[in-house]
Coordinates of C-alpha atoms in Angstrom, one line a residue:
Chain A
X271 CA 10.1 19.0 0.0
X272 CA 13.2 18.8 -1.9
X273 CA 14.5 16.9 -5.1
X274 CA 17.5 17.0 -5.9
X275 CA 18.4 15.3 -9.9
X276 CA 22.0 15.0 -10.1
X277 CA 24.2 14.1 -13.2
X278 CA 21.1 12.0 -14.5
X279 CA 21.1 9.7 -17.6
X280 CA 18.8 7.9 -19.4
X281 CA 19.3 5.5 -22.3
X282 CA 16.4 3.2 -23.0
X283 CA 17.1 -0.4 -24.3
X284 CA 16.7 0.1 -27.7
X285 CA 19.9 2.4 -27.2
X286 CA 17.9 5.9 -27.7
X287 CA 19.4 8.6 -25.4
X288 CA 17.0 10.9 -23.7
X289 CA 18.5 12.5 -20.6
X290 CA 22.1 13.1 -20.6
X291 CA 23.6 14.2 -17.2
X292 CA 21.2 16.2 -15.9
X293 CA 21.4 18.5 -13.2
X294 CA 18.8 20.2 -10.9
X295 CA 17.3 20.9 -7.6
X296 CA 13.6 21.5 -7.2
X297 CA 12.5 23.2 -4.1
X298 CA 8.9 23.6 -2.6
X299 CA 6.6 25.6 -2.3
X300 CA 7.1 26.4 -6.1
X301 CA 5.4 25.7 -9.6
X302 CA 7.9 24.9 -12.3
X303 CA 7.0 24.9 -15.8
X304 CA 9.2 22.4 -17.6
X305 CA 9.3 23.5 -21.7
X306 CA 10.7 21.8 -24.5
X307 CA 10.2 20.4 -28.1
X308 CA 9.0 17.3 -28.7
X309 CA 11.0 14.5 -27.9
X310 CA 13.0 16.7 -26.0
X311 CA 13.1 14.3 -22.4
X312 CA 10.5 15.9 -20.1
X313 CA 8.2 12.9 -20.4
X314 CA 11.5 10.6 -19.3
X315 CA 12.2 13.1 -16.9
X316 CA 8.6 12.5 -15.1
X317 CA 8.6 9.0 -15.7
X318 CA 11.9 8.8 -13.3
X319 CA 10.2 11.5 -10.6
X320 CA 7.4 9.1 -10.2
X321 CA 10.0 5.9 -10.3
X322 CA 8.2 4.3 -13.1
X323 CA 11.7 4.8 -14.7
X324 CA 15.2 3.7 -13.0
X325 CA 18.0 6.2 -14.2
X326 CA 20.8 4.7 -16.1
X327 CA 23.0 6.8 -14.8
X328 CA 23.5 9.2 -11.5
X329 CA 20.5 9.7 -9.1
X330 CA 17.6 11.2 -7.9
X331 CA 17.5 12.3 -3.9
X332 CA 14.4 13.0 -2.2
X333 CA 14.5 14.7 0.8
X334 CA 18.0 14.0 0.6
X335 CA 16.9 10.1 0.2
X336 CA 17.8 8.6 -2.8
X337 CA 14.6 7.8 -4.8
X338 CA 15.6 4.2 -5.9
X339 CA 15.0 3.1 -2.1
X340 CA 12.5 5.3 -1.1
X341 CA 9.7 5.4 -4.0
X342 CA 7.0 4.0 -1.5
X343 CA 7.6 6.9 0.5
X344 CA 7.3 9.3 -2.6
X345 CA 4.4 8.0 -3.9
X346 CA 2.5 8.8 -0.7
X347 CA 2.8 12.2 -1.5
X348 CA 2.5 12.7 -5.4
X349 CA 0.2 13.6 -7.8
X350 CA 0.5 12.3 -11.2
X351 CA -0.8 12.6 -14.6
X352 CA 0.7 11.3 -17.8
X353 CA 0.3 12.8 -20.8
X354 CA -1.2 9.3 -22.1
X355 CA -3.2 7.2 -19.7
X356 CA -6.5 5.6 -19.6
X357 CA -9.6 5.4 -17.3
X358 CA -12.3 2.4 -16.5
X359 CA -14.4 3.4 -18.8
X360 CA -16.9 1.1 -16.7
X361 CA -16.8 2.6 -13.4
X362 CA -18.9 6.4 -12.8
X363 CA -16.6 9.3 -12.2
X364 CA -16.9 8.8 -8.6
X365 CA -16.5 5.9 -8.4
X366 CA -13.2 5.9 -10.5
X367 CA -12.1 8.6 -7.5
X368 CA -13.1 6.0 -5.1
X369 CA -10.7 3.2 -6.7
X370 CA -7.8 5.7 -7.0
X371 CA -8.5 6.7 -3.4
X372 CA -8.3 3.1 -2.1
X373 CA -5.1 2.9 -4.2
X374 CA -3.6 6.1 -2.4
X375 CA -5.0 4.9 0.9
X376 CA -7.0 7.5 1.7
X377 CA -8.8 7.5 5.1
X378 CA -11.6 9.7 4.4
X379 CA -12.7 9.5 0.5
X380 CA -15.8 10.2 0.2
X381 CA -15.0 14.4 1.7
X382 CA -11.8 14.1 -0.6
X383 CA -13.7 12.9 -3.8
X384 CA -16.4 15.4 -3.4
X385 CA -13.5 18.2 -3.1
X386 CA -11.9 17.1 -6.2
X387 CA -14.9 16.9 -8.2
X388 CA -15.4 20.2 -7.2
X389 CA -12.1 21.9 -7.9
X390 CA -12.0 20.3 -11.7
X391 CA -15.7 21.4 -12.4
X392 CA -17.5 18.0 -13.2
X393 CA -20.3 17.8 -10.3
X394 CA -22.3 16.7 -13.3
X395 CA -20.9 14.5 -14.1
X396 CA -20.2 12.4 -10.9
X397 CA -22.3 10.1 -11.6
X398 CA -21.5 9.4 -15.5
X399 CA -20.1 6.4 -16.5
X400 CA -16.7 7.6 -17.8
X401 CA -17.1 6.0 -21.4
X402 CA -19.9 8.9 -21.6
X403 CA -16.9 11.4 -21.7
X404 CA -15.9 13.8 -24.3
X405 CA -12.0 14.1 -24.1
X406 CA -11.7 16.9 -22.4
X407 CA -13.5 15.6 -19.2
X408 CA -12.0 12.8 -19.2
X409 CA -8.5 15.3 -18.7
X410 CA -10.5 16.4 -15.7
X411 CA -10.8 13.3 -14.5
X412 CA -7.1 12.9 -15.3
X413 CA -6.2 15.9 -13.1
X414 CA -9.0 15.4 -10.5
X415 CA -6.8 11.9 -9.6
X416 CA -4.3 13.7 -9.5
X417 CA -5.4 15.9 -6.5
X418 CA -6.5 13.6 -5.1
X419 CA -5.7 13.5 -1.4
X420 CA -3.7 17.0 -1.4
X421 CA -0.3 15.4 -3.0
X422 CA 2.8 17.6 -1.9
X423 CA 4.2 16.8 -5.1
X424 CA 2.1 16.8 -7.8
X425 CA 3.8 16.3 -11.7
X426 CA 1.4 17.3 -14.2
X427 CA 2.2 16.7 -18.5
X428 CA 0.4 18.6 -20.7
X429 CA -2.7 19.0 -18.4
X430 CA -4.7 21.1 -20.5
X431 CA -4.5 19.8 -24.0
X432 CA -8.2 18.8 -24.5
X433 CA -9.6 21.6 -22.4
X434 CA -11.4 24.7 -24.3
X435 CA -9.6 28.3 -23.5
X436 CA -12.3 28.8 -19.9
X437 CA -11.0 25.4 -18.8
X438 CA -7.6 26.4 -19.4
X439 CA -7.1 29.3 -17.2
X440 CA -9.9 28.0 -14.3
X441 CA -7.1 24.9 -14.5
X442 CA -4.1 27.8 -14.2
X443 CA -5.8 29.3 -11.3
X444 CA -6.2 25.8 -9.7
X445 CA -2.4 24.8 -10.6
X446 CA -1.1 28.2 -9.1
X447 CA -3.1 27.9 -5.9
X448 CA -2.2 24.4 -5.6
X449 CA 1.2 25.3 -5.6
X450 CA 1.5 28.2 -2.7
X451 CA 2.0 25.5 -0.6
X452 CA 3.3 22.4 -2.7
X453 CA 5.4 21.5 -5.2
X454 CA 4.2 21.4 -8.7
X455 CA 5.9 20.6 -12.4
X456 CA 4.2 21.5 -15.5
X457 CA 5.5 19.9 -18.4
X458 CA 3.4 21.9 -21.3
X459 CA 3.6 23.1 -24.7
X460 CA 1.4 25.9 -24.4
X461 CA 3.7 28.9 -23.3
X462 CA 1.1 31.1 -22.1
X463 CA 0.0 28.8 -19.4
X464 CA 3.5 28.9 -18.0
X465 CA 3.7 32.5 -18.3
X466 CA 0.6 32.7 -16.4
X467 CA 1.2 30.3 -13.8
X468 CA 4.6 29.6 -13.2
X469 CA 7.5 30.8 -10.8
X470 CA 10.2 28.8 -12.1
X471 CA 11.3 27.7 -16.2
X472 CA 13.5 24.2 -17.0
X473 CA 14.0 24.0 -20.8
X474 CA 15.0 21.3 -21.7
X475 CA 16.2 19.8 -25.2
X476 CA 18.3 16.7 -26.6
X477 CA 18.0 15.3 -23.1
X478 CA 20.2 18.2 -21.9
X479 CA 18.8 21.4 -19.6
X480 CA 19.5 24.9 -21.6
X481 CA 17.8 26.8 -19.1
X482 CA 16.6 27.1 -15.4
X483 CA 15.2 30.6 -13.7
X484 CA 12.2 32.7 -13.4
X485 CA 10.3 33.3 -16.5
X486 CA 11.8 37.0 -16.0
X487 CA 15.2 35.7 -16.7
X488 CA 14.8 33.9 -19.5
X489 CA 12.5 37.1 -21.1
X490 CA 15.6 39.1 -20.2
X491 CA 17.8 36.9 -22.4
X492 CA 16.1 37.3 -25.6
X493 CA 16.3 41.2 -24.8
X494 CA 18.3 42.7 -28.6
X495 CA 17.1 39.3 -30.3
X496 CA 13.8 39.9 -31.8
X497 CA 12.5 42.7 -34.2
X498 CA 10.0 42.7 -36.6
X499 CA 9.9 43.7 -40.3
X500 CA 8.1 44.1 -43.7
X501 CA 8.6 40.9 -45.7
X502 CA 8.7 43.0 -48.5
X503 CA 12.3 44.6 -47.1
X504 CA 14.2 41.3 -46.0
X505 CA 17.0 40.5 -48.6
X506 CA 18.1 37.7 -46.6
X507 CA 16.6 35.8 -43.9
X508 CA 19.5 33.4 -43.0
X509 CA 19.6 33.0 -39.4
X510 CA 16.4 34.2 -38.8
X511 CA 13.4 32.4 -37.0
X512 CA 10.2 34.0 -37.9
X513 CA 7.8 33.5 -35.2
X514 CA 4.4 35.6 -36.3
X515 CA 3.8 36.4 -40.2
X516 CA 0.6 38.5 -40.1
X517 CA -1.2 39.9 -43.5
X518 CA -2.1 43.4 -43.1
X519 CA -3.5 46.2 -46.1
X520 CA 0.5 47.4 -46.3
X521 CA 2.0 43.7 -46.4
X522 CA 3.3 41.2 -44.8
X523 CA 4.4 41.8 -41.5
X524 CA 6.6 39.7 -39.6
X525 CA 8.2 38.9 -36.7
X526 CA 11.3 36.8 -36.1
X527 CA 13.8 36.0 -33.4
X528 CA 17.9 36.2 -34.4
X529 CA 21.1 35.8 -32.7
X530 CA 22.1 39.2 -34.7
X531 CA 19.1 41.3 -36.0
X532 CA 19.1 42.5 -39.5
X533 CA 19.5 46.2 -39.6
X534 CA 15.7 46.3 -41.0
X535 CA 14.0 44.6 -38.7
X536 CA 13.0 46.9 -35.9
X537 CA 13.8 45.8 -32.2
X538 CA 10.9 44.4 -30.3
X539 CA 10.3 44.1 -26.3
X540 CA 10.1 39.7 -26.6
X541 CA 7.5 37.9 -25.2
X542 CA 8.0 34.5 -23.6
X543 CA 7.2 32.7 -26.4
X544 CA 10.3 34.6 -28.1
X545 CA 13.0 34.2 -25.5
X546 CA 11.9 30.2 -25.7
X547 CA 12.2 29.8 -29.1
X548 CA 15.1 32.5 -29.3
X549 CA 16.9 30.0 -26.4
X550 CA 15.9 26.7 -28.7
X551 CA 17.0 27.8 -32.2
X552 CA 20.4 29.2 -30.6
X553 CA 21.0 25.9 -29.5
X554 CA 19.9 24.6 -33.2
X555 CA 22.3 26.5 -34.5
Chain B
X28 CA -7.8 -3.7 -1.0
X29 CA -11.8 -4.8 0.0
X30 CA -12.7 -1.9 -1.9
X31 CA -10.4 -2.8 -5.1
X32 CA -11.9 -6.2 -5.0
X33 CA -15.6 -5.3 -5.2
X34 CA -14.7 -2.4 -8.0
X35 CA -12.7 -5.2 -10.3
X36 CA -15.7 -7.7 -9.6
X37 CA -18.1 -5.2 -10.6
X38 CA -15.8 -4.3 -13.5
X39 CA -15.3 -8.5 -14.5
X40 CA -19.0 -9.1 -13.8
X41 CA -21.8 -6.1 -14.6
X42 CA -21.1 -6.3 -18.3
X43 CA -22.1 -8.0 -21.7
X44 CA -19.2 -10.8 -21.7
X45 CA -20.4 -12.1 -18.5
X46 CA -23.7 -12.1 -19.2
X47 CA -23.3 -13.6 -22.5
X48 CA -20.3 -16.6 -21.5
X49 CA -22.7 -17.3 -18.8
X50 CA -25.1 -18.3 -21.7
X51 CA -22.6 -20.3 -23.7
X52 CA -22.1 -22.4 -21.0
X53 CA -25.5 -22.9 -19.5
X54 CA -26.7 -23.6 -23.0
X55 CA -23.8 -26.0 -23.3
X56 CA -23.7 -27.4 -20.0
X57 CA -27.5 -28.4 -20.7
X58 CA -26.3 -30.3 -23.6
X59 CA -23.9 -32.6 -22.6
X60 CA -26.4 -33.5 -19.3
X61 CA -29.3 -34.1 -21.9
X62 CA -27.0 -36.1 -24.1
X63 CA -23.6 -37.3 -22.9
X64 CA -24.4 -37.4 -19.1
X65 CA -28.0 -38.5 -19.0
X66 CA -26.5 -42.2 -20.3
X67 CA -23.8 -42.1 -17.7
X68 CA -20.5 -42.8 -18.3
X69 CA -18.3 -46.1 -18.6
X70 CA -21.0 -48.0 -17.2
X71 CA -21.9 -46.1 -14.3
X72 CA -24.9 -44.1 -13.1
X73 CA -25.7 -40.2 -14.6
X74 CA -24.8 -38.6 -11.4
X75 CA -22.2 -40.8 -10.6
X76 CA -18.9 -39.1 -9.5
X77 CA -17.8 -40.2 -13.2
X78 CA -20.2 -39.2 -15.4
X79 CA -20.4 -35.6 -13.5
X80 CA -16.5 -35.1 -13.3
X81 CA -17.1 -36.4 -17.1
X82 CA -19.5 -33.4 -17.4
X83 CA -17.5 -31.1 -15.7
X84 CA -14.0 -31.8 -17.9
X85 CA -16.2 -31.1 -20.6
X86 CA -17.0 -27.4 -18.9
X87 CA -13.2 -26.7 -18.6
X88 CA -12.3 -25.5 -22.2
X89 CA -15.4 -22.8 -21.3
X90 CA -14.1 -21.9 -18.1
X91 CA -10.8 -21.6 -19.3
X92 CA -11.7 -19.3 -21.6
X93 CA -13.8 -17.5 -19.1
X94 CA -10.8 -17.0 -16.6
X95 CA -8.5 -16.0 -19.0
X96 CA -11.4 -13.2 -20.5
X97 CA -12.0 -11.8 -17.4
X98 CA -7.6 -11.5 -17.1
X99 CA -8.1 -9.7 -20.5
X100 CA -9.5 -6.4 -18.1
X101 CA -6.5 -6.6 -16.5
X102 CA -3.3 -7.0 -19.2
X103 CA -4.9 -5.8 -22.6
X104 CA -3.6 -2.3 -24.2
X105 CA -6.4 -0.1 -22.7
X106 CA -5.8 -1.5 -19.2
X107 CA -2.3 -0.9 -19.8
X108 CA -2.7 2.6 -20.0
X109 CA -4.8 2.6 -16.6
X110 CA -1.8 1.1 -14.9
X111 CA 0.5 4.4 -15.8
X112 CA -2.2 6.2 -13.3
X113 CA -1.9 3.1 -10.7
X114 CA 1.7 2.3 -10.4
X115 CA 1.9 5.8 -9.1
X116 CA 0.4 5.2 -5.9
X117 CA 1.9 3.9 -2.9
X118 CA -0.2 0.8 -3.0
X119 CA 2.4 -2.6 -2.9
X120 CA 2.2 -4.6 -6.5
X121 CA 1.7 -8.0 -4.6
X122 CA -1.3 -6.8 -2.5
X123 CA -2.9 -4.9 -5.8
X124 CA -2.1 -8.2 -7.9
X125 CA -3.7 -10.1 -5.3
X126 CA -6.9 -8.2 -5.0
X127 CA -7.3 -8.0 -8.8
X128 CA -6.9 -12.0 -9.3
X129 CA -9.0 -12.8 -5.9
X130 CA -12.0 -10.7 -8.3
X131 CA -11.3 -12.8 -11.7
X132 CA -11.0 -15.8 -9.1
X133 CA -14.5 -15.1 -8.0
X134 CA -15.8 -14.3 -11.7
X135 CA -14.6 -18.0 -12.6
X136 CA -15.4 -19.1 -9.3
X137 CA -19.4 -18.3 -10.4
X138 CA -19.1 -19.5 -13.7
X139 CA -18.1 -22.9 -11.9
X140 CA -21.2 -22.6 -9.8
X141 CA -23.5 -22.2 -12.5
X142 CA -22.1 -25.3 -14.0
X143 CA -22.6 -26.6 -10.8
X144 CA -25.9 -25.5 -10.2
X145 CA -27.6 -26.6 -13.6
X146 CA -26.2 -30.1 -13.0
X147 CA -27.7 -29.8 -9.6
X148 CA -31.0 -29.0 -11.0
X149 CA -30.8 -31.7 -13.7
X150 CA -30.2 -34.0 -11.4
X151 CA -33.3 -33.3 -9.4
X152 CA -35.3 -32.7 -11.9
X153 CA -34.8 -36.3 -13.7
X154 CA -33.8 -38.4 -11.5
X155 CA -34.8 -36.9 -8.0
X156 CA -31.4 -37.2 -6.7
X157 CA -30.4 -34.6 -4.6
X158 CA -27.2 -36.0 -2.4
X159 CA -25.0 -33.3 -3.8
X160 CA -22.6 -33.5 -1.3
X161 CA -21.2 -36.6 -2.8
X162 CA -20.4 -34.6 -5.9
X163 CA -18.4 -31.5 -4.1
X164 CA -14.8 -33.3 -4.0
X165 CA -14.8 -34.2 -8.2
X166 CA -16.1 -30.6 -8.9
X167 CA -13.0 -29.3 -6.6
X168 CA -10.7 -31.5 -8.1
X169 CA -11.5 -31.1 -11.6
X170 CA -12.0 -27.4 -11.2
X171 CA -9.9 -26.0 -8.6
X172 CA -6.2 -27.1 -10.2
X173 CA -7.2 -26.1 -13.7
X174 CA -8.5 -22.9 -13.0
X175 CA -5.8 -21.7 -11.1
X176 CA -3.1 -22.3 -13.3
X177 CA -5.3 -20.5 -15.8
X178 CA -5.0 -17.1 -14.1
X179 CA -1.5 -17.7 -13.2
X180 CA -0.2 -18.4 -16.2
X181 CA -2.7 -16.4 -18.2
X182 CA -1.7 -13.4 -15.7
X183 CA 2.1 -13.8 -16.4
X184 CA 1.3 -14.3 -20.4
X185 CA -1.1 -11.5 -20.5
X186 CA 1.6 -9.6 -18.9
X187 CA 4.5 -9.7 -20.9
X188 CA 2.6 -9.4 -24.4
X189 CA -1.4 -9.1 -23.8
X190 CA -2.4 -10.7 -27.4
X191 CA -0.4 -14.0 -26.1
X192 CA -3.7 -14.4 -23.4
X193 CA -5.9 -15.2 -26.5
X194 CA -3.3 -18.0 -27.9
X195 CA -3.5 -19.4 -24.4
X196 CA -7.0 -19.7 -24.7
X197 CA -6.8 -22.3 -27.0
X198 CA -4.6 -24.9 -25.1
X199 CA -8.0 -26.2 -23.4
X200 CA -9.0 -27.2 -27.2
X201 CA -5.3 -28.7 -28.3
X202 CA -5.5 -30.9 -24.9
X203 CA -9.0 -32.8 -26.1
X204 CA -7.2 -33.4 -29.7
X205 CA -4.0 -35.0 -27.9
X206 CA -3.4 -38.3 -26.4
X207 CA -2.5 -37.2 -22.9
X208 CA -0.9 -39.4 -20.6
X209 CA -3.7 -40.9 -18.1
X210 CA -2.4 -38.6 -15.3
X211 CA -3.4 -35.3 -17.4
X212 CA -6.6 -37.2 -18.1
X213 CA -8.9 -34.8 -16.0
X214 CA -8.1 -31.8 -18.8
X215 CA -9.6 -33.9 -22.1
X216 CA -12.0 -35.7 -19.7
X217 CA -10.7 -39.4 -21.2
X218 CA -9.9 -40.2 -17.0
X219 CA -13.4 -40.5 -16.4
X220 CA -14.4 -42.8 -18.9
X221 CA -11.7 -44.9 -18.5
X222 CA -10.5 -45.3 -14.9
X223 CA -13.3 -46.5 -14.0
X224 CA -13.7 -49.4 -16.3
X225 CA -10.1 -50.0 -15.2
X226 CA -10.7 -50.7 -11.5
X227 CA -13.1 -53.7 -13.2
X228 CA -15.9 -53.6 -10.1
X229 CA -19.7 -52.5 -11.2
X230 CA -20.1 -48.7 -10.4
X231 CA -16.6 -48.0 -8.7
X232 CA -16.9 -45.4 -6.1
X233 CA -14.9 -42.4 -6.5
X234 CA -11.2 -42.4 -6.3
X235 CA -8.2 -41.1 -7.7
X236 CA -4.5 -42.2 -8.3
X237 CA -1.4 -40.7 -7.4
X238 CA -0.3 -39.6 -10.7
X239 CA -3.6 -37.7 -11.3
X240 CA -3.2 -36.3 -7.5
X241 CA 0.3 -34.9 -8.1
X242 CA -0.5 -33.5 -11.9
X243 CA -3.5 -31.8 -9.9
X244 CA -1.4 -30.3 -6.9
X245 CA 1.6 -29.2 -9.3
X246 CA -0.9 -27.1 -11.0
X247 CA -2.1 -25.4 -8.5
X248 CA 1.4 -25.0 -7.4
X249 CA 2.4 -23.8 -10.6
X250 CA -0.6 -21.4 -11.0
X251 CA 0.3 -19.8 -7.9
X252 CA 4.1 -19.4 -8.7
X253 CA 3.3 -17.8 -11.8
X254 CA 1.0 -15.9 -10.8
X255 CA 3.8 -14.4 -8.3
X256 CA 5.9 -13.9 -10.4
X257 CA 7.4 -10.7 -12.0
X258 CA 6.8 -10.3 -15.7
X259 CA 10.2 -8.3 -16.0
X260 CA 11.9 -11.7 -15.0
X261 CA 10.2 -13.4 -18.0
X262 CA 11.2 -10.0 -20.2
X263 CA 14.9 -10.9 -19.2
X264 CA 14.5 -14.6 -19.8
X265 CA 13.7 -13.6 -23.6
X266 CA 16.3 -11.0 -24.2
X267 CA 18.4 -13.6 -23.1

């Protein structure tokens, strides 16, 4: 599978901008973490993948097929969930599955249901009525609807806000072996789970991409742009973004990304979290 | 889409609002046969065809509401949210529509039957009369038409803003305060109780005219167009 975004642009109607001629070319098997601030266009960006958006501008090809004509054909294979959507809070677990099988015309449910159920940990809770639900099953049953039927395209946004740290990574692992033969996008805030899981970075902000490579690549770019210091010895911090301000017995220690380090603030190897915010306040400035 | 259909009737129907609308309106149903109907209308027997259609255009404002309730699963805020989850699947928008309308259709559809049903037994029970099947073509014509147009145009309504479903509920209640022309007279029930004594022969058998046939069939009509139509056209009526 293959999607190919070319010179997109998005304006809604009340004349707010959020994509502006975006390029990019997503390939499977792979699992892209999209990153950005908030507001930044990822959500518009999934909303046009699963054609509940039409582009203003440019297009969006599917298997070389442009998008607009073939959304039927897309939907057949995706897996979607929103970063705000609700359930029927009437219906059991299962039987939510069921409906969202019969939606996805699924020939044999019941095998597919009892697969998904398993994968997102809530056997327990099959039989619940959904209104019964903390919040962070109800994400599971967000995600299990997603799997639902093996999509080869599945578009997750912030899948595991709600989850506690064990769901987290048992959802990473899922994510990452779902994706050794599909294609996956992860739109998240949470940096670590894209470090963990992910094979390919889009950051995106004001609409615009600023970055698209392995999480490797974009590590390598912050290389000679974070150091940490003593708060007590910074003069200045113009142009600085501090990232980590720790209190230890001997002060305040901190830690800060910069195009041009101060001369003392010791150089640091940067994490991912560094080289994205390093990538994001470059563009700031 | 036979499985959609049974989960949105179990959805419309295993809950409280059913259970308690179904109530309302046998508890109300029971008082217009004990008091309005029992005397029988314009001169003509209880279970005439016009003192039941009489009965049953005094159901309608219930059943309106009814229909338009059960649309309220579909279209309000919280539904809404469901559909960001549904209009991701392949499944076409007409067929969906249709299986989610077919199961408020059937929700109202038993609400009419109960009405249906308690006359049935009032009947029976105080007067020993028990040829319903005189009965069946006022209940479809005062119900059917009606009804329809209710989930149509409460389906395109509830569409395009969800709170304008419970304004709509109340056009049932403005009709009975309005002089209608005679051919609307099947919505504030005043065509049964005065048709008859229009026709000037003792207990007139059961007929309708033209005017009331067409209103009737442009209903339906109506209902069904609206219900077929796309709420984005109505969206781009307004902005222009």
């Amino acid at each position: 599978m293959e999607i190919n975004i070319r010179n997109v642009s998005m304006t809604y109607p009340n004349g707010k901008v959020a994509l502006k001629n975006l390029k990019l070319n997503l390939k499977a098997p792979s699992l892209i973490g999209l990153l950005g601030p908030n507001g930044a266009g990822k959500s518009t960006l999934m909303k046009l993948l699963v054609a509940a958006l039409m582009p203003t501008g440019g297009s969006v090809l599917v298997d070389g097929q442009p998008l607009a004509k073939t959304d039927r054909i897309l939907k057949e294979k995706l897996g979607y969930l929103p970063q705000d959507f609700g359930l029927f809070d009437e219906l059991t677990v299962s039987q939510f599955l069921d409906y969202m099988a019969a939606l996805k015309g699924l020939r044999d449910p019941k095998a597919a249901i009892r697969k998904t159920i398993e994968e997102v940990n809530l056997e327990e809770k099959a039989k619940a009525k959904i209104r019964t639900l903390s919040g962070g099953q109800r994400q599971r049953v967000g995600i299990a609807q997603a799997l639902l039927g093996n999509p080869s395209f599945l578009i997750f946004d912030e899948p595991t806000v709600g989850l506690d740290p064990e769901e987290r990574i048992h959802f990473r692992n899922l994510f990452s072996r779902t994706a050794q033969d599909r294609m996956v996008l992860l739109s998240t805030h949470i940096i670590e789970d894209v470090q963990s899981v992910c094979d390919q970075i889009v950051v995106i902000n004001h609409g615009k991409i600023l970055f698209t490579g392995t999480p490797e690549q974009l590590i390598k770019s912050a290389v000679g742009h974070v150091g940490v210091f003593w708060e007590k010895d910074a003069f200045q911090e113009q142009g600085l973004h501090i990232t980590a301000r720790v209190n230890t017995s001997q002060g305040i220690r901190c830690r800060a990304v910069a195009s041009k380090l101060p001369a003392y603030a010791k150089e640091e190897e940067p994490s991912l979290e560094d080289a994205y915010l390093y990538l994001i306040s470059k563009e700031g400035a | 889409m036979i499985r959609i259909f049974q989960y949105e009737c179990k959805r419309l129907l295993w809950n409280k609002f059913f259970f308690g609308i179904l109530l309302i309106l046998l508890f109300y149903g029971w008082q217009v046969l004990n008091g309005v109907t029992i005397l029988g209308v314009s001169h003509t027997a209880p279970f005439s065809p016009w003192s039941f259609g009489d009965y049953l255009s005094r159901m309608i404002p219930l059943l309106w509401i009814g229909a338009l309730f059960f649309l309220t699963f579909f279209t309000s805020q919280k539904a809404q949210r469901v559909t960001i989850l549904t209009n991701a699947t392949p499944v076409p928008i007409k067929q969906y529509t249709f299986a989610r309308c077919a199961a408020a259709f059937a929700g109202t559809g038993l609400l009419c039957l109960a009405c249906l049903i308690e006359a049935a037994v009032f009947y029976g029970q105080y007067f020993g009369w028990y040829r319903w099947g005189q009965l069946l073509f006022p209940a479809l014509i005062t119900f059917i038409p009606p009804l329809i147009f209710a989930l149509g145009s409460g389906w395109l309504l509830g569409k395009y803003k969800s709170w304008l479903i419970y304004l709509w509920m109340l056009i049932p209640f403005l009709c009975m305060t309005l002089p209608l022309p005679n051919a609307f007279g099947i919505w504030n029930g005043s065509f049964f109780k005065e048709y008859p004594l229009s026709i000037e022969t003792m207990d007139p058998s059961f007929t309708l005219p033209i005017t009331v046939i067409i209103v009737q069939c442009i209903l339906v009509i109506l209902g069904i167009v609206l219900l077929v139509l796309d709420p984005r056209f109505l969206k781009k009526m307004a902005v222009k």
